[in-house]
Structures are given as C-alpha cells and as structure tokens.
mmCIF file of C-alpha atoms in Angstrom:
data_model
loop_
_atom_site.group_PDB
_atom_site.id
_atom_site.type_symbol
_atom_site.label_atom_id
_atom_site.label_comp_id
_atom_site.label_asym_id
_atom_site.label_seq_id
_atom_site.Cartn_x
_atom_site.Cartn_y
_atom_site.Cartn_z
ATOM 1 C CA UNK H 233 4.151 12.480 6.993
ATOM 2 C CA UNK H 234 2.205 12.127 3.760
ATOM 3 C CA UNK H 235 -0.911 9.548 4.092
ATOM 4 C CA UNK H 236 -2.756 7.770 1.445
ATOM 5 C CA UNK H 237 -5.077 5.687 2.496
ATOM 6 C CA UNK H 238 -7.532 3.093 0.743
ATOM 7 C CA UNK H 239 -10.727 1.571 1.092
ATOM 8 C CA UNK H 240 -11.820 -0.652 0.979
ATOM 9 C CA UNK H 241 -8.780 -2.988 1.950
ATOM 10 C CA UNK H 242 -10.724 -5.715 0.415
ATOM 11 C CA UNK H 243 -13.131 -6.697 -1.729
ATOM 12 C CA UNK H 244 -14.975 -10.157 -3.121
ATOM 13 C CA UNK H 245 -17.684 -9.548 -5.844
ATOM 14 C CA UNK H 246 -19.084 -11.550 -8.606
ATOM 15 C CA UNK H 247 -18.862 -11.837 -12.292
ATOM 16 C CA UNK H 248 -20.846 -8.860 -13.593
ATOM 17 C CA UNK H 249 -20.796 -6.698 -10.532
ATOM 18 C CA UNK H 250 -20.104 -3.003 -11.036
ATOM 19 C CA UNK H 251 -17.636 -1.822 -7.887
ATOM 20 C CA UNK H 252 -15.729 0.958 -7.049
ATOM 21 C CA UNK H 253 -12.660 2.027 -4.494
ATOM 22 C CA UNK H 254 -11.578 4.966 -2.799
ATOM 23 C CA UNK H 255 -7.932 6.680 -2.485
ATOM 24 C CA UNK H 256 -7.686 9.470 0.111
ATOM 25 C CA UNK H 257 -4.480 11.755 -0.349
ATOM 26 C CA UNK H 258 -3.546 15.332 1.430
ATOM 27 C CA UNK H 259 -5.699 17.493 -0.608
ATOM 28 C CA UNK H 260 -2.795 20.187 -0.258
ATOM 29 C CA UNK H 261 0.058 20.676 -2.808
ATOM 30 C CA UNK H 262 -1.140 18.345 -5.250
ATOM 31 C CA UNK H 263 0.750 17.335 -8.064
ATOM 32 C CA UNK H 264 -0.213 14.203 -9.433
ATOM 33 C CA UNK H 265 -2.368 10.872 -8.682
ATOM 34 C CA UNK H 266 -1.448 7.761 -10.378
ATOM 35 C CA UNK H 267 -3.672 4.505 -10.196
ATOM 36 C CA UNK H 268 -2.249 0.845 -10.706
ATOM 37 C CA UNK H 269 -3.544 -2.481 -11.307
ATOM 38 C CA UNK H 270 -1.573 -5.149 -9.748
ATOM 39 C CA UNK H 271 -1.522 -9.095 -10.201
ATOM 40 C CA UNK H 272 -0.286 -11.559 -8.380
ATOM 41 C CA UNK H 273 3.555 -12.450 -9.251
ATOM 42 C CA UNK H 274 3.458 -9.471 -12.223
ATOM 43 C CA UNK H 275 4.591 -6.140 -12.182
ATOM 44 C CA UNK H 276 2.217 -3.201 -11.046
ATOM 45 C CA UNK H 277 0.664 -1.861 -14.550
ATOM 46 C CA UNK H 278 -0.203 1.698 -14.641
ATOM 47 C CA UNK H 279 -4.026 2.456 -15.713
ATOM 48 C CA UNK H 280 -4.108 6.288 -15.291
ATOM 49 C CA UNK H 281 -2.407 9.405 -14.047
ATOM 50 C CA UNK H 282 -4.479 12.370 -12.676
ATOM 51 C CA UNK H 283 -3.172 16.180 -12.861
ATOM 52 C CA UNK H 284 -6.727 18.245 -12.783
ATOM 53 C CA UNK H 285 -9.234 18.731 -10.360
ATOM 54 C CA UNK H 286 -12.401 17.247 -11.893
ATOM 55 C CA UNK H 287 -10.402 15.057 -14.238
ATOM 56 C CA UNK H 288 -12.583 12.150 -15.278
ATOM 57 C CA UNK H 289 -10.386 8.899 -17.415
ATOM 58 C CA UNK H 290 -11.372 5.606 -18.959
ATOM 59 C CA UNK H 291 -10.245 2.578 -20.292
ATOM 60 C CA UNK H 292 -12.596 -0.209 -21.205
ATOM 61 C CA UNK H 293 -14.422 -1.013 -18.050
ATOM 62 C CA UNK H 294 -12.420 0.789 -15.983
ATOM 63 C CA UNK H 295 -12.615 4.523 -14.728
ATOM 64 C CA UNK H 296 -11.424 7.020 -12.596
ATOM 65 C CA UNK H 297 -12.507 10.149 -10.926
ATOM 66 C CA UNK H 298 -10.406 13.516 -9.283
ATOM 67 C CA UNK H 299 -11.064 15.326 -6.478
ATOM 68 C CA UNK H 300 -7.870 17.554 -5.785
ATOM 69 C CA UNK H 301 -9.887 20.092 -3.593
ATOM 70 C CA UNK H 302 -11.398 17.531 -1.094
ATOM 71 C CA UNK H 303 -8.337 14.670 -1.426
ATOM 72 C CA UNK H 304 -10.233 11.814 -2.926
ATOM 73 C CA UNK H 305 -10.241 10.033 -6.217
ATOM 74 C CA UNK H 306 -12.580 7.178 -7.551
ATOM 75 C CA UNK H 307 -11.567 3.972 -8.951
ATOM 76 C CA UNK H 308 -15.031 2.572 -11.047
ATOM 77 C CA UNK H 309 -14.736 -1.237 -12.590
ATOM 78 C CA UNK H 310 -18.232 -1.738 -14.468
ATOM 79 C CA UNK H 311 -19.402 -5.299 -14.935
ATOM 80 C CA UNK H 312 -16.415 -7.221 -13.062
ATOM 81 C CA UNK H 313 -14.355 -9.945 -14.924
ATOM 82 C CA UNK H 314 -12.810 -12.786 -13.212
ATOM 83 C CA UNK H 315 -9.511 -11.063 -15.159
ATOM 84 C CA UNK H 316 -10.193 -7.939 -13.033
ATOM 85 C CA UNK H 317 -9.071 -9.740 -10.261
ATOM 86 C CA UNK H 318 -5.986 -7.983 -8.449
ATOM 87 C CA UNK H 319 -4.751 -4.806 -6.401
ATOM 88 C CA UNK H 320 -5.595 -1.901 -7.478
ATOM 89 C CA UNK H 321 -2.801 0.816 -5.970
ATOM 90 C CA UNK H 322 -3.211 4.792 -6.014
ATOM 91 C CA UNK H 323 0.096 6.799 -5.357
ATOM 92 C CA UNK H 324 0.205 10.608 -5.061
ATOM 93 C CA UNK H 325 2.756 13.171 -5.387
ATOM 94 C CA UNK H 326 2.583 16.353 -4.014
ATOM 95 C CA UNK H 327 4.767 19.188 -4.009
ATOM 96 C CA UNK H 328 5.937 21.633 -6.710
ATOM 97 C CA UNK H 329 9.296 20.062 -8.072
ATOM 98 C CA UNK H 330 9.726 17.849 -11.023
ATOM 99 C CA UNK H 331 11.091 14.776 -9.463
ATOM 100 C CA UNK H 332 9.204 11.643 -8.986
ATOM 101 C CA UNK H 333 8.946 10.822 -5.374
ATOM 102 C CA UNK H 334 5.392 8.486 -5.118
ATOM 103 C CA UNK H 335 3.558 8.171 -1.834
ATOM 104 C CA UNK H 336 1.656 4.675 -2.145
ATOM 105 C CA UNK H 337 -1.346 3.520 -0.283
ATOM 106 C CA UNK H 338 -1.841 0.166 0.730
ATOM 107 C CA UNK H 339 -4.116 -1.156 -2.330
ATOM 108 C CA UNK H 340 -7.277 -2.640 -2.356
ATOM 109 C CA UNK H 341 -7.676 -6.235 -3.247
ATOM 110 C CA UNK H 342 -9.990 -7.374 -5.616
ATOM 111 C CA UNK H 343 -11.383 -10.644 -6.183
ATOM 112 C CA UNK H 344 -14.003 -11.353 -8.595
ATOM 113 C CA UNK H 345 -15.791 -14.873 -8.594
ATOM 114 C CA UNK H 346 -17.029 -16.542 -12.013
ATOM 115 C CA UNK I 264 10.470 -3.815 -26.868
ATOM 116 C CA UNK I 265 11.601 -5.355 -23.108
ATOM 117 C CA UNK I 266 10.020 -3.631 -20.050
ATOM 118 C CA UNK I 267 11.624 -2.842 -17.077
ATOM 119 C CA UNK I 268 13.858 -6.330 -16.349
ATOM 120 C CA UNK I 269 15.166 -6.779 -12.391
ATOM 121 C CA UNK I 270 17.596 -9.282 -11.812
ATOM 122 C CA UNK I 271 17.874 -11.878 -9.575
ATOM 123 C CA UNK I 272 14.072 -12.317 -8.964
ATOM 124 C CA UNK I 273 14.764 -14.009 -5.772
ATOM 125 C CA UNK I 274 17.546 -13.904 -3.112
ATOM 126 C CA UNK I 275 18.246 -15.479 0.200
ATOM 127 C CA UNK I 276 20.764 -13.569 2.849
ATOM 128 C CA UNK I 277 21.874 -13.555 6.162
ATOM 129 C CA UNK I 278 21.860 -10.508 8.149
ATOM 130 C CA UNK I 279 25.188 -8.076 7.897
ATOM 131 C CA UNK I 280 25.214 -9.277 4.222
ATOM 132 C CA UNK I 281 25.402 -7.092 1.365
ATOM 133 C CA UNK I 282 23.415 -6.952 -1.676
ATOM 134 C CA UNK I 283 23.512 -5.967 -4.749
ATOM 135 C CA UNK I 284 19.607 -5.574 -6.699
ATOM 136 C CA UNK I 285 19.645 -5.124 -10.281
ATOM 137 C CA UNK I 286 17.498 -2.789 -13.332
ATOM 138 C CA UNK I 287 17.139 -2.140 -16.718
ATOM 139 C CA UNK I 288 14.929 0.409 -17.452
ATOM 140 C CA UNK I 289 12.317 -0.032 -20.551
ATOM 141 C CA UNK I 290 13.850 1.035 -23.835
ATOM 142 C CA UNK I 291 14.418 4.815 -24.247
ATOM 143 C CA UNK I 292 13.563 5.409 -20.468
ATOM 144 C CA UNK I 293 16.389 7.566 -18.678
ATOM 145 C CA UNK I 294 14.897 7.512 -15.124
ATOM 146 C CA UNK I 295 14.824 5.083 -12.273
ATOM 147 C CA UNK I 296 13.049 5.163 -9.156
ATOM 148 C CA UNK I 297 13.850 2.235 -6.410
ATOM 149 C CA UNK I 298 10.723 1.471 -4.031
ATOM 150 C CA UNK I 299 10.425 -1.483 -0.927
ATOM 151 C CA UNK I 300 6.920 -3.101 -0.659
ATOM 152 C CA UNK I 301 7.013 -4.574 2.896
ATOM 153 C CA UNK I 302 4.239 -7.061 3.581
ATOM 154 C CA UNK I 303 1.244 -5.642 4.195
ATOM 155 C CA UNK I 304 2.072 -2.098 3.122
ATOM 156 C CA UNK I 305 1.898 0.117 -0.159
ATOM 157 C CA UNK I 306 5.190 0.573 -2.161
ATOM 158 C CA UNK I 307 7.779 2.849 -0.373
ATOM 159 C CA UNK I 308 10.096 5.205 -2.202
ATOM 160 C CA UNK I 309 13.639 4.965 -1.571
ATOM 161 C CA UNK I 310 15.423 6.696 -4.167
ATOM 162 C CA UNK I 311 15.124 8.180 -7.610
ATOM 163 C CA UNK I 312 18.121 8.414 -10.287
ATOM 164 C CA UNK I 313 18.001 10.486 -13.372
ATOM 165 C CA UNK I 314 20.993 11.159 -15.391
ATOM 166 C CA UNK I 315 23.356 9.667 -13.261
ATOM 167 C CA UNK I 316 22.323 11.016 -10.117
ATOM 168 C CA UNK I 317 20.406 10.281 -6.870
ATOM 169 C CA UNK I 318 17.478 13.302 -7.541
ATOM 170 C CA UNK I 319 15.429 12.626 -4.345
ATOM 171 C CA UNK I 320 15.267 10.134 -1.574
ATOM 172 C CA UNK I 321 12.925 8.343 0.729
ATOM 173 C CA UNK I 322 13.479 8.115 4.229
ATOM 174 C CA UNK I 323 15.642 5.130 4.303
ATOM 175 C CA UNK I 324 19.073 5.160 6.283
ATOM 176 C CA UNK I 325 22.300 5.356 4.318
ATOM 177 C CA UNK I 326 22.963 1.444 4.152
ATOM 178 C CA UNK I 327 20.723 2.006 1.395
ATOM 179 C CA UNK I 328 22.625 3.312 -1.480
ATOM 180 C CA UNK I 329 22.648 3.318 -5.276
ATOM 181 C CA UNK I 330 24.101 3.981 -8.785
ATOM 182 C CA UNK I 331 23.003 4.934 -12.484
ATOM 183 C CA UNK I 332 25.289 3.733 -15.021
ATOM 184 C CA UNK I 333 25.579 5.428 -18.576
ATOM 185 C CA UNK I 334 23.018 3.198 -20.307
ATOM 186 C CA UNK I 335 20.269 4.125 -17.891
ATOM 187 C CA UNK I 336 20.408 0.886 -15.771
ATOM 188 C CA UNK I 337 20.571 1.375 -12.069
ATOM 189 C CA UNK I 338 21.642 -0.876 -8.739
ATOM 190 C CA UNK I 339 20.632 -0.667 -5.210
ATOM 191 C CA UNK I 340 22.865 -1.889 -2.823
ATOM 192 C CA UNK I 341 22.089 -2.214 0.550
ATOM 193 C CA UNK I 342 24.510 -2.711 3.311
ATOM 194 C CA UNK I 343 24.585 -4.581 6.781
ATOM 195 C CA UNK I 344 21.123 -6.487 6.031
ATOM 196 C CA UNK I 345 18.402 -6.240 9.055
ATOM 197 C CA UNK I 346 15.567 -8.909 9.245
ATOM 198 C CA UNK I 347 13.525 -5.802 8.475
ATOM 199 C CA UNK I 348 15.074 -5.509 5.076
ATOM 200 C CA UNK I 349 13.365 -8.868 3.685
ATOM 201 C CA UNK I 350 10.268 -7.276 1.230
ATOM 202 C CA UNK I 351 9.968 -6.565 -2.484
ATOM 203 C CA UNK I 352 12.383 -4.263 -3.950
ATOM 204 C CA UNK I 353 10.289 -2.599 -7.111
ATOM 205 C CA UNK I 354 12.021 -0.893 -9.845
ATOM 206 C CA UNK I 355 10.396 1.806 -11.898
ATOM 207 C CA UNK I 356 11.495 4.001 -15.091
ATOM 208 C CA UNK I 357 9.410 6.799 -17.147
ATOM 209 C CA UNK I 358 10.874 9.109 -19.479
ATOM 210 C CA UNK I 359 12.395 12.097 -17.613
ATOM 211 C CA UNK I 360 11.637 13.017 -14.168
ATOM 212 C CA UNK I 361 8.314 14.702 -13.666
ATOM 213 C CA UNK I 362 5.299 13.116 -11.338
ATOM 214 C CA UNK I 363 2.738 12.987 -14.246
ATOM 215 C CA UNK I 364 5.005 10.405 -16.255
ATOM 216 C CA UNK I 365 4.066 6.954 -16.090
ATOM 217 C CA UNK I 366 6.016 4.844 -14.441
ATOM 218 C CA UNK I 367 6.645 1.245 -15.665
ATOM 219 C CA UNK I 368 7.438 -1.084 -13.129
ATOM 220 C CA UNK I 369 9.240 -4.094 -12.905
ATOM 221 C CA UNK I 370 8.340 -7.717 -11.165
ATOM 222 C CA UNK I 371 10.564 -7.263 -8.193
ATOM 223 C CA UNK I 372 13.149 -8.387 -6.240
ATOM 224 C CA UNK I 373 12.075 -10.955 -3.593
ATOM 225 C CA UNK I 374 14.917 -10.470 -0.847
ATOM 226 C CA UNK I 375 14.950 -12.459 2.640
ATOM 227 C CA UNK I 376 16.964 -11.715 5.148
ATOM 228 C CA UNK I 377 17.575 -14.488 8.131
#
C-alpha cells in the first residue's frame, strides 16, 4: 500500500511569516508529484507538478522543492497572507504507465492570522 | 471557459439507495478521474475514464461503478449505499491520461448516507 504522508497536519502562523510543509512519498518508481492548494467550500487548485529529481518551481510566494531519491518534497510560502490560508495537498504517482491514478496525503492545514 | 462543474452539490440518502453523481469536464479536457475524500483523510482514487473507458481503478468494491459519455462528461453511480459511503465525491479532468497533467478539480459532491 502506497503512503503519503504530511507534516505538519497543522499549522497557525501570522501575517508575514515565512513557513514551509513536508510530503513524504515511496521514493521508488516515481512518476510524478503534484501539490494543491485547497480552500474551504472551493475546489482543490493545482500549484505545481514535479517530474525531476532536484526540480525546484515557483509561483509568487509560493515554492516547491523535489527529492525523488530520498521521497520528500518541500512546500515554501514566504511572507504568509491571510489569503494563504487553506490545505495544501501533495499526491504522488508512481509506476511506469500513463494513466492517472493519484495517491493523496492527508494535507496540511494552514491558517494565517492578520 | 467553465471548469470542471459536478452536479448536485449536495445529496441526502438512505442506505441501499442508489446514486447517481454527476461531471463535466473543463472545456477541451477528455479525461476524468473520480476520487472520495472521507473526513479526515486525503482524496482517494476510485476510478479513471478516458475515451470512454474505465483505464484504472482504486480499490473500491464493484457497487462503485461508472460511465464516460461521448462529450467527455462522466457519472459515478454507486449502488446499495453504506453509512461509510457519506464523504466528498471529487471530480477531476486534464487533457489525456498521463500523471504529469494537471488535473482540474471540481467542488464536490457532498453525499450522506443515513
């Protein structure tokens, strides 16, 4: 059975704080590792998808790190913005078909105080 | 340009019911991936349909079915409803089938089962 697992689960910070999470995946068979920012009552918005060891994204205040070899990967959020408030959800997928099958963790919730 | 659209938002059953969960994929999307967000977990895949076929599926038992129709838009039905059904039913698309495509999700189905 595949596990991703987050950390941490939760997470209270204030305006202007820099903060980052962690997704642990099987660091065999990779494929893929997608990251998602989730609000409350809205659908899960995808910020990045991961394919190469070392990969390093960014948009706006928000980046992400890839470590295929060791099975983690680095969500960053640099001076926190009430907005940034939500879950933030990694999903691999391993294996060496095509098809889509995503192995979710459990998120990590993020609330950031004004 | 709509995103991914799931219809009804909310629905009330009794258990043994049937039900019938609806999606339209985003515009120009041909693939559809089905996932159940229990409470307290991570998404969990059920199914994935791409070009009118079930392509891979989760571990769910075979009350849980589905169907792509010609225009890209998908049901899941599931049959003889369990208390352990109530959750979130998600509905993704991307553009073909492979794991680096992002997927765009929809708001959800909120289903209860009593």
């Amino acid at each position: 059975i595949l596990n991703v697992e987050q950390s941490p689960q939760s997470l209270h910070v204030q305006e202007g704080d820099s903060t980052n999470f962690t997704c642990s995946f099987p660091s065999s068979n990779f494929y893929a590792l997608h990251w998602y920012r989730w609000e409350t009552a809205k659908s899960p918005e995808a910020l990045f998808v991961m394919t190469l060891n070392g990969d390093e994204k960014k948009k706006g205040r928000i980046s992400a790190t890839l470590n295929t070899k060791e099975g983690y990967s680095y969500l960053y959020i640099k001076g926190s913005q009430p907005e940034d408030s939500a879950t933030y959800l990694c999903a691999f997928r391993g294996g060496n078909t095509g098809f889509q099958k995503l192995v979710f963790g459990t998120g990590t919730r993020l609330l950031v105080s004004p | 340009d709509a995103g991914v659209t799931q219809s009804p938002t909310h629905l009330i059953k009794t258990r043994g019911q049937q039900v019938t969960l609806r999606c339209s994929p985003k515009s120009g999307h041909d693939t559809v991936s089905w996932y159940q967000q229990a409470l307290g977990q991570g998404p969990q895949f059920i199914f994935q349909y791409y070009e009118e076929e079930e392509r891979q599926r989760g571990n769910f038992p075979d009350r849980f079915s589905g169907h792509q129709f010609p225009n890209y838009s998908s049901e899941l039905n599931v049959n003889a409803l369990l208390l352990g059904d109530s959750a979130l039913y998600l509905c993704a698309s991307s553009l073909g089938s492979l794991a680096k495509n992002i997927q765009y999700f929809g708001a959800g189905t909120r289903l209860s089962v009593l």
